[in-house]
Amino acid sequence: MTAHNPVQGTLPRSNEEIAARVKAMEAILVDKGLISTDAIDHMSSVYESEVGPQLGAKIVARAWVDPEFKQRLLTDATSACREMGVGGMQGEEMVVLENTDTVHNMVVCTLCSCYPWPVLGLPPNWYKYPAYRARAVRDPRGVLAEFGYTPDPDVEIRIWDSSAELRYWVLPQRPAGTENFTEEQLADLVTRDSLIGVSVPTTPSKA
């Protein structure tokens, strides 16, 4: 298993080839005057620093330390996220799924790649691949194992199918040993993959 291909058989092209295609397309759009290099740089900066899983991590950390906010998040995720200034296109209707000692939630879009962009940023390539979309439903424990997470046999695995109308993401369990952590320290433990449900937050010893 490699870092860029966590689900076996899902990588149709190398990262280098994909990057080359993106650069070529950017060059064509700029040459035709359809977009400027400044606009490309701005959008890249937005998705690197302003929109991404770091926002979801902050929301999770707040839910871990604030029970009332957590309840609002589980009741109306879209509204609760707006409290923290997070929302917009591709996140109009969101539902947050809470992991517990007995239930582990995992999100997939079986038709395409519907995904809560405002909270998680752009979807990873593997999330779009047919192999993940099919295997997440047929063999969720096998997929989780490839991501390095093996839940206990008595933990129920629930698969949620995101759509353009309703986008799911996961509230992972707070790691043990974080009782004295600040919100910022807790947010550092939350990964994008744990928000999709294919993994769990980083433990303090590995952070």
Coordinates of C-alpha atoms in Angstrom, one line a residue, residues 53-170:
P53 CA -9.8 19.5 6.1
Q54 CA -8.2 21.9 8.5
L55 CA -11.7 23.6 8.8
G56 CA -13.4 20.3 9.5
A57 CA -10.7 19.5 12.1
K58 CA -11.5 22.8 13.9
I59 CA -15.2 21.9 13.9
V60 CA -14.5 18.4 15.3
A61 CA -12.2 19.9 18.0
R62 CA -14.9 22.3 19.1
A63 CA -17.4 19.4 19.3
W64 CA -15.0 17.4 21.4
V65 CA -14.8 20.2 24.0
D66 CA -18.2 21.7 23.8
P67 CA -21.1 19.3 24.3
E68 CA -23.8 21.8 23.4
F69 CA -22.1 22.6 20.1
K70 CA -21.7 18.9 19.5
Q71 CA -25.4 18.4 19.9
R72 CA -26.1 21.2 17.4
L73 CA -23.6 19.7 15.0
L74 CA -25.3 16.3 15.1
T75 CA -28.8 17.9 14.9
D76 CA -28.1 20.4 12.1
A77 CA -24.6 20.2 10.7
T78 CA -25.0 22.9 8.1
S79 CA -26.2 25.4 10.6
A80 CA -23.6 24.5 13.2
C81 CA -20.8 24.8 10.7
R82 CA -22.0 28.3 9.8
E83 CA -21.5 29.2 13.4
M84 CA -17.8 28.8 12.8
G85 CA -17.9 30.6 9.5
V86 CA -17.8 27.4 7.4
G87 CA -20.3 26.8 4.6
G88 CA -21.2 27.5 1.0
M89 CA -21.3 25.6 -2.3
Q90 CA -21.1 21.8 -2.1
G91 CA -22.0 22.1 1.6
E92 CA -25.6 23.4 1.5
E93 CA -27.0 20.3 3.2
M94 CA -24.6 18.3 5.4
V95 CA -25.1 15.5 7.9
V96 CA -22.5 14.6 10.6
L97 CA -22.2 11.0 11.7
E98 CA -20.8 10.3 15.2
N99 CA -18.4 7.4 15.7
T100 CA -18.8 5.5 19.0
D101 CA -17.4 2.5 20.7
T102 CA -19.9 0.3 18.9
V103 CA -20.4 2.1 15.5
H104 CA -17.9 3.2 12.9
N105 CA -19.2 5.3 10.0
M106 CA -17.7 5.5 6.6
V107 CA -18.7 7.8 3.7
V108 CA -18.7 7.1 0.0
C109 CA -20.4 8.5 -3.1
T110 CA -21.4 5.4 -5.2
L111 CA -22.5 7.4 -8.2
C112 CA -19.7 10.0 -8.6
S113 CA -17.7 12.0 -6.0
C114 CA -20.2 14.1 -4.0
Y115 CA -18.3 15.5 -1.0
P116 CA -18.6 18.4 1.5
W117 CA -16.1 20.8 0.0
P118 CA -16.4 23.6 2.6
V119 CA -15.5 21.3 5.4
L120 CA -13.0 18.9 3.8
G121 CA -11.7 20.8 0.8
L122 CA -11.2 19.0 -2.6
P123 CA -11.9 15.2 -2.5
P124 CA -8.8 13.0 -2.8
N125 CA -8.3 11.2 -6.0
W126 CA -9.0 7.7 -4.5
Y127 CA -12.5 8.9 -3.3
K128 CA -13.5 9.3 -7.0
Y129 CA -12.2 5.9 -8.2
P130 CA -14.7 3.2 -9.1
A131 CA -12.8 0.6 -7.0
Y132 CA -13.2 2.6 -3.8
R133 CA -16.9 3.4 -4.6
A134 CA -17.6 -0.3 -5.1
R135 CA -15.4 -1.8 -2.4
A136 CA -16.5 0.6 0.3
V137 CA -19.9 -1.0 0.0
R138 CA -18.9 -4.6 -0.6
D139 CA -15.9 -4.9 1.6
P140 CA -15.6 -1.9 4.0
R141 CA -13.4 -3.8 6.5
G142 CA -11.0 -4.6 3.8
V143 CA -10.8 -1.0 2.7
L144 CA -10.3 0.2 6.3
A145 CA -7.5 -2.3 6.7
E146 CA -5.7 -0.9 3.6
F147 CA -5.9 2.6 5.2
G148 CA -4.3 1.1 8.3
Y149 CA -7.3 0.9 10.6
T150 CA -8.8 -2.4 11.8
P151 CA -11.9 -2.0 14.0
D152 CA -12.8 -4.6 16.5
P153 CA -15.0 -7.4 15.1
D154 CA -17.9 -6.4 17.3
V155 CA -17.9 -2.8 15.9
E156 CA -20.7 -2.2 13.4
I157 CA -19.5 -0.6 10.2
R158 CA -22.1 1.7 8.6
I159 CA -21.7 3.0 5.0
W160 CA -23.3 6.3 4.0
D161 CA -23.9 7.2 0.4
S162 CA -23.4 10.9 -0.2
S163 CA -25.3 12.7 -3.0
A164 CA -25.6 16.1 -4.5
E165 CA -28.6 16.7 -2.2
L166 CA -27.0 15.4 1.0
R167 CA -23.4 15.2 1.9
Y168 CA -22.1 13.2 4.9
W169 CA -19.0 13.5 7.0
V170 CA -17.8 11.9 10.2

